[in-house]
Short mmCIF file of C-alpha atoms and ligand atoms in Angstrom, two decimals:
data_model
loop_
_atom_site.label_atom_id
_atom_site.label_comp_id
_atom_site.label_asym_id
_atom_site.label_seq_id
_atom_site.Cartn_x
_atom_site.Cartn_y
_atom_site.Cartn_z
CA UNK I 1 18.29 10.05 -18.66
CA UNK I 2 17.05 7.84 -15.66
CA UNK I 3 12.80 7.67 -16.34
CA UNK I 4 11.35 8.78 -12.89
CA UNK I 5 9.97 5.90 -10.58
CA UNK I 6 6.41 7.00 -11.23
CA UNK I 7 6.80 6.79 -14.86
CA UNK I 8 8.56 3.26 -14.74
CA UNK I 9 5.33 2.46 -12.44
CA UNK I 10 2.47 3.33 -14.56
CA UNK I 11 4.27 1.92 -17.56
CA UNK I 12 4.70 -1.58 -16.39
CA UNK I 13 1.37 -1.48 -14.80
CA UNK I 14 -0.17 -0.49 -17.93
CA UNK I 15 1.46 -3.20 -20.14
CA UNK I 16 0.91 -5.46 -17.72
CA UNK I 17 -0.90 -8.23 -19.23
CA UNK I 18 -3.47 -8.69 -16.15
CA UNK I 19 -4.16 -7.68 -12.43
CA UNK I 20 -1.98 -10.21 -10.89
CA UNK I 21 1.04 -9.12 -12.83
CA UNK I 22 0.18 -5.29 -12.52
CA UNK I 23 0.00 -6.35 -8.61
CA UNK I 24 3.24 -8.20 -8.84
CA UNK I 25 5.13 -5.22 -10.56
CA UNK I 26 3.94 -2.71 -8.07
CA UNK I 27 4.90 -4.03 -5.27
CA UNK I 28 8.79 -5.68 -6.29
CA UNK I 29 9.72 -1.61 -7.92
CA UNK I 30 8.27 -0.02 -4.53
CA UNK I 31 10.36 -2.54 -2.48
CA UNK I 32 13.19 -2.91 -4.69
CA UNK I 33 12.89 1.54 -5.43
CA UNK I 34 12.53 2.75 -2.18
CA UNK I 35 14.70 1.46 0.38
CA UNK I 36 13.13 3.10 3.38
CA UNK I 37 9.77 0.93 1.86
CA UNK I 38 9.83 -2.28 4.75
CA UNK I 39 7.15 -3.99 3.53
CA UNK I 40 4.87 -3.27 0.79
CA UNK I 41 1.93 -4.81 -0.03
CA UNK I 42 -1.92 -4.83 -1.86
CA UNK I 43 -5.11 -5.79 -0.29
CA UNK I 44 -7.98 -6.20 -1.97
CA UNK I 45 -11.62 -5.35 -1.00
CA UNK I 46 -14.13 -8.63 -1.04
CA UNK I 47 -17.32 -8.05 0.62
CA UNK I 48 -16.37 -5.96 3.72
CA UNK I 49 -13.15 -7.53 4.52
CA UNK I 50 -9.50 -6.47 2.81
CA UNK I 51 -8.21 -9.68 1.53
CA UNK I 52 -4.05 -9.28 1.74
CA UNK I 53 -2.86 -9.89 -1.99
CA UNK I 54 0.89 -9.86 -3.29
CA UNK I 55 3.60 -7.82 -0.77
CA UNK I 56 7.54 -8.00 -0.16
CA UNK I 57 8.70 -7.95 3.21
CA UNK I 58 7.85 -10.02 6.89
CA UNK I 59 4.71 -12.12 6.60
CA UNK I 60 1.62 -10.49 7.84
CA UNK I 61 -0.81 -12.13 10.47
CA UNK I 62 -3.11 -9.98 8.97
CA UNK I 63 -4.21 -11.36 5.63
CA UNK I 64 -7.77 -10.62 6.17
CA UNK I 65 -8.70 -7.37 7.69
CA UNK I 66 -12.48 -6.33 8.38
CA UNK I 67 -12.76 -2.36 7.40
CA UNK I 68 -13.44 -1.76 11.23
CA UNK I 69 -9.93 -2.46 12.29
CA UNK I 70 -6.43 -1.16 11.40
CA UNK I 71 -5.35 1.73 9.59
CA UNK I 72 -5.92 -0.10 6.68
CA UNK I 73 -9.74 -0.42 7.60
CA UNK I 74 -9.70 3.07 8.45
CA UNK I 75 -8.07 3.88 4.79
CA UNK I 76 -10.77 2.30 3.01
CA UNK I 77 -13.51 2.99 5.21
CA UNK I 78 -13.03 7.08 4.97
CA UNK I 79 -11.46 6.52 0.91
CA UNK I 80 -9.00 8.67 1.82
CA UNK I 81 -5.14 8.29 1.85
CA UNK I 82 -3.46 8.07 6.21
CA UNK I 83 -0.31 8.52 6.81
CA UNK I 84 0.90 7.37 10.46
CA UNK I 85 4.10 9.08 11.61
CA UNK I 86 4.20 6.35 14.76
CA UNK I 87 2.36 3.82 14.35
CA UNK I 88 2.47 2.65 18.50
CA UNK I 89 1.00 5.96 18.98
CA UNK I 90 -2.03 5.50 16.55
CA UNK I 91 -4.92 2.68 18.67
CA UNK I 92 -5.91 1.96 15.27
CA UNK I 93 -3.07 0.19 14.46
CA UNK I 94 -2.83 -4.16 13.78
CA UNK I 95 0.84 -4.73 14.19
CA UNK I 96 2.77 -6.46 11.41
CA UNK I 97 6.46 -6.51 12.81
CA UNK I 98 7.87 -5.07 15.85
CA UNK I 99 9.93 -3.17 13.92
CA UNK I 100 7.40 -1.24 11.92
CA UNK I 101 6.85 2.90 13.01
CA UNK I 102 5.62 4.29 10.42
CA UNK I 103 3.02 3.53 7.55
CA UNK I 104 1.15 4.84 4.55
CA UNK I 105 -1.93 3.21 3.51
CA UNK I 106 -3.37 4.40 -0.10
CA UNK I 107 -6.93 3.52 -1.31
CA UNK I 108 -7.47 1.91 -4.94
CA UNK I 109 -10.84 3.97 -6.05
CA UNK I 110 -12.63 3.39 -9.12
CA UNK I 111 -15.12 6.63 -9.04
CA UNK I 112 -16.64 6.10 -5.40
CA UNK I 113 -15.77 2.53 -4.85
CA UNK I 114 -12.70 1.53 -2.97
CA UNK I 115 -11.31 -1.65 -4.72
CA UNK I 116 -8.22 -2.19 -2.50
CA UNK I 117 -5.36 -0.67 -1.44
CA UNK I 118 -1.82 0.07 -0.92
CA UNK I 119 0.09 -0.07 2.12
CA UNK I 120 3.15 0.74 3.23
CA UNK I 121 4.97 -0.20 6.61
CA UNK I 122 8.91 1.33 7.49
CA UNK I 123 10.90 1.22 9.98
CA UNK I 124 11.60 4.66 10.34
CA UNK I 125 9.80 6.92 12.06
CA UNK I 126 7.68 9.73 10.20
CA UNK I 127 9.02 7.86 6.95
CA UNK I 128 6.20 8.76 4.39
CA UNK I 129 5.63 12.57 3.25
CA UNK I 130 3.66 14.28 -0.18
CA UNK I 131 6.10 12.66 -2.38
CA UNK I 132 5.21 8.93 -0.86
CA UNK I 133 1.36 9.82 -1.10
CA UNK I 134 1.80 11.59 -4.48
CA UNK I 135 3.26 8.58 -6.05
CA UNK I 136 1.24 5.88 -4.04
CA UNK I 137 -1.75 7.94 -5.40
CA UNK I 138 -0.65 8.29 -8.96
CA UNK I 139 0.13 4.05 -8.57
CA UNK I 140 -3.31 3.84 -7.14
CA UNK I 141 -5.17 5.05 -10.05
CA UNK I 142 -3.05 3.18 -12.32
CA UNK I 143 -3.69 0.09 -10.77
CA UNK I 144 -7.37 0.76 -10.55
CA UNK I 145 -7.91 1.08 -14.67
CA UNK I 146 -6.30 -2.82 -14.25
CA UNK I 147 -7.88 -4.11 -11.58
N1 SME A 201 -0.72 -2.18 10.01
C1 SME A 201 -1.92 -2.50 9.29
C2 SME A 201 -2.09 -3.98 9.15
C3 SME A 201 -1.41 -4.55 7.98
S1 SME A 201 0.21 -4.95 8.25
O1 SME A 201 0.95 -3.71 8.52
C4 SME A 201 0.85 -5.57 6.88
C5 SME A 201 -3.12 -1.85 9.95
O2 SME A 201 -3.00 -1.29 11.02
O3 SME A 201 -4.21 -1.91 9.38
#
């Protein structure tokens, strides 16, 4: 029987043997899983700036984002999950690629502290639903007990 994405997720995350490799591992099975995942990627909080970490897809002129700006800043600054059905309707939002419409953006919490965080960009629009946060969120805490 084919083991469900979030089980193959958590299991290589937990026998990872360190963050970077957890990292690594998230983000290739997200990309490589989920094909309407564009470009997936980790930042990392350091001081009050999200510090872009490993990700598959366009590179981002955004590898350091202050937790002012962007969805992502808004993520980490509320510690709470946002999806964005259209992302050129949202004011918030730093453009990565033309392309993108839609995103997900998924805080890494350990208790009340944000550590980093998950995003997602696709090309569709209204691409990300509960089963995109529910496994984002289940990756999330995973990652967190590595981080
Ligand atoms: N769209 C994000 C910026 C990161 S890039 O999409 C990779 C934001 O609005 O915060």
């Amino acid at each position: 029987m084919a083991e469900s994405l979030d089980n193959e997720l958590i299991a290589a995350i937990e026998k990872a043997p360190n963050a970077a490799v957890a990292m690594d591992d998230t983000v290739r099975l997200l990309k490589e899983r989920l094909p309407h995942y564009t470009w997936a990627g980790i930042y990392l909080l350091e001081g009050d700036e999200l510090v872009l970490g490993p990700y598959l897809g366009k590179p981002s002129p955004h590898t350091r984002i202050p937790l002012n700006q962007g969805i992502c800043g808004a993520a980490a600054s509320q510690k709470a999950t946002i999806i964005v059905d259209d992302v050129n309707s949202d004011p918030r939002y730093l453009a990565c690629s033309i392309e993108t419409r839609s995103e997900i953006v998924v805080p890494i919490m350990r208790g009340d502290t944000v550590l980093g965080e998950i995003d997602v960009d696709s090309d569709g629009l209204a691409a990300f639903g509960d089963k995109d946060r529910q496994l984002l969120e289940t990756v999330a805490t995973a990652l967190a007990r590595k981080l």
